[in-house]
């Protein structure tokens, strides 16, 4: 395919749920067609339906940049375990945070860790 389709963000850099700011890593749950994004500059992790990219919501962080248990500082990578727990590489805090799944955020699958690399071809 030579034409891309926006499946998350795409409305300029910002912190609304339809915006991202430096999406550093992502995970695609093929079963639910859901994308999980480490939104680095917004210090949060977003859950976005690939079928409805404007309907994303925050599942971790988004409480300002910081080092408290409910905060992130430049999340770099994400992973999910078989129980649905989310692991976040909290880059500027030099730690890995675990967020337990809840009824509003279910994760199913094996352990994954993905770092996004973009290659531009001209």
Short mmCIF file of C-alpha atoms in Angstrom, two decimals:
data_model
loop_
_atom_site.label_atom_id
_atom_site.label_comp_id
_atom_site.label_asym_id
_atom_site.label_seq_id
_atom_site.Cartn_x
_atom_site.Cartn_y
_atom_site.Cartn_z
CA UNK A 1 0.00 0.00 0.00
CA UNK A 2 1.27 3.44 -0.89
CA UNK A 3 -1.37 5.41 1.01
CA UNK A 4 -1.46 5.42 4.82
CA UNK A 5 -4.59 5.59 6.95
CA UNK A 6 -4.56 7.45 10.28
CA UNK A 7 -5.51 5.07 13.10
CA UNK A 8 -4.55 7.29 16.05
CA UNK A 9 -3.91 10.99 16.53
CA UNK A 10 -3.61 12.94 13.32
CA UNK A 11 -5.16 16.12 14.69
CA UNK A 12 -1.91 17.90 15.47
CA UNK A 13 0.23 17.52 18.58
CA UNK A 14 -1.80 17.95 21.74
CA UNK A 15 -3.33 16.24 24.75
CA UNK A 16 -6.94 15.72 23.68
CA UNK A 17 -8.00 12.09 23.30
CA UNK A 18 -7.87 12.45 19.50
CA UNK A 19 -4.30 13.82 19.63
CA UNK A 20 -0.86 12.39 20.38
CA UNK A 21 2.46 14.08 21.09
CA UNK A 22 5.50 11.96 20.18
CA UNK A 23 3.96 8.47 20.12
CA UNK A 24 7.03 6.47 21.14
CA UNK A 25 5.76 2.87 21.07
CA UNK A 26 2.60 0.93 20.33
CA UNK A 27 1.01 -2.50 20.67
CA UNK A 28 -1.79 -3.86 18.46
CA UNK A 29 -4.25 -6.28 20.06
CA UNK A 30 -5.37 -8.15 16.94
CA UNK A 31 -8.23 -9.85 18.78
CA UNK A 32 -9.96 -6.56 19.58
CA UNK A 33 -8.40 -4.41 16.83
CA UNK A 34 -7.23 -2.04 19.57
CA UNK A 35 -3.99 -0.03 19.60
CA UNK A 36 -2.16 0.87 22.81
CA UNK A 37 0.20 3.85 22.46
CA UNK A 38 2.98 5.18 24.72
CA UNK A 39 2.30 8.91 24.22
CA UNK A 40 5.69 10.22 25.36
CA UNK A 41 5.24 14.00 25.54
CA UNK A 42 1.80 13.70 27.15
CA UNK A 43 3.16 11.27 29.79
CA UNK A 44 0.36 8.78 29.25
CA UNK A 45 -0.66 5.51 27.59
CA UNK A 46 -3.67 5.64 25.28
CA UNK A 47 -6.06 2.91 24.15
CA UNK A 48 -7.43 3.57 20.66
CA UNK A 49 -9.83 1.48 18.61
CA UNK A 50 -8.38 1.04 15.12
CA UNK A 51 -11.95 1.31 13.82
CA UNK A 52 -12.61 4.63 15.62
CA UNK A 53 -9.36 6.63 15.95
CA UNK A 54 -11.14 9.64 17.48
CA UNK A 55 -12.46 7.56 20.38
CA UNK A 56 -9.23 7.00 22.32
CA UNK A 57 -8.98 7.13 26.09
CA UNK A 58 -6.21 7.28 28.68
CA UNK A 59 -5.43 4.04 30.52
CA UNK A 60 -2.24 5.10 32.39
CA UNK A 61 -0.65 8.39 33.38
CA UNK A 62 -2.13 11.72 32.23
CA UNK A 63 -1.70 13.15 35.74
CA UNK A 64 1.08 15.53 34.81
CA UNK A 65 4.74 14.66 34.45
CA UNK A 66 6.09 13.23 37.69
CA UNK A 67 7.33 10.26 39.67
CA UNK A 68 4.30 9.39 41.81
CA UNK A 69 2.71 5.96 41.29
CA UNK A 70 -0.10 7.49 39.17
CA UNK A 71 2.29 9.51 36.98
CA UNK A 72 4.67 8.84 34.10
CA UNK A 73 7.60 10.80 32.74
CA UNK A 74 8.25 10.19 29.03
CA UNK A 75 6.92 6.64 28.65
CA UNK A 76 9.11 4.85 26.13
CA UNK A 77 7.85 1.29 25.74
CA UNK A 78 4.83 -0.81 26.65
CA UNK A 79 4.19 -4.49 27.27
CA UNK A 80 1.16 -6.59 28.15
CA UNK A 81 1.18 -9.89 30.02
CA UNK A 82 -1.22 -12.82 29.73
CA UNK A 83 -3.28 -11.51 32.69
CA UNK A 84 -3.84 -8.17 30.99
CA UNK A 85 -1.48 -6.10 33.11
CA UNK A 86 0.21 -3.18 31.40
CA UNK A 87 3.94 -2.57 31.88
CA UNK A 88 5.37 0.83 30.97
CA UNK A 89 9.01 1.78 30.58
CA UNK A 90 8.91 5.07 32.49
CA UNK A 91 12.01 6.52 30.83
CA UNK A 92 12.82 9.69 32.79
CA UNK A 93 11.96 8.05 36.13
CA UNK A 94 14.31 5.12 35.42
CA UNK A 95 11.65 2.55 36.31
CA UNK A 96 9.15 0.06 34.94
CA UNK A 97 5.59 0.72 36.10
CA UNK A 98 2.90 -1.97 36.21
CA UNK A 99 -0.75 -1.02 35.89
CA UNK A 100 -3.20 -3.79 36.75
CA UNK A 101 -6.04 -4.31 34.31
CA UNK A 102 -9.54 -3.27 35.29
CA UNK A 103 -12.98 -3.82 33.87
CA UNK A 104 -12.55 -0.71 31.71
CA UNK A 105 -9.22 -1.80 30.23
CA UNK A 106 -8.86 -5.48 29.39
CA UNK A 107 -5.66 -6.78 27.84
CA UNK A 108 -5.37 -10.30 26.47
CA UNK A 109 -2.32 -11.91 24.93
CA UNK A 110 1.26 -12.89 25.54
CA UNK A 111 4.01 -10.57 26.71
CA UNK A 112 4.92 -8.04 24.03
CA UNK A 113 7.40 -5.17 23.88
CA UNK A 114 7.46 -2.99 20.83
CA UNK A 115 9.43 0.16 20.10
CA UNK A 116 8.29 2.14 17.10
CA UNK A 117 10.83 2.87 14.40
CA UNK A 118 9.78 4.97 11.44
CA UNK A 119 11.75 4.93 8.20
CA UNK A 120 11.12 7.66 5.67
CA UNK A 121 11.64 6.76 2.03
CA UNK A 122 11.78 9.47 -0.58
#
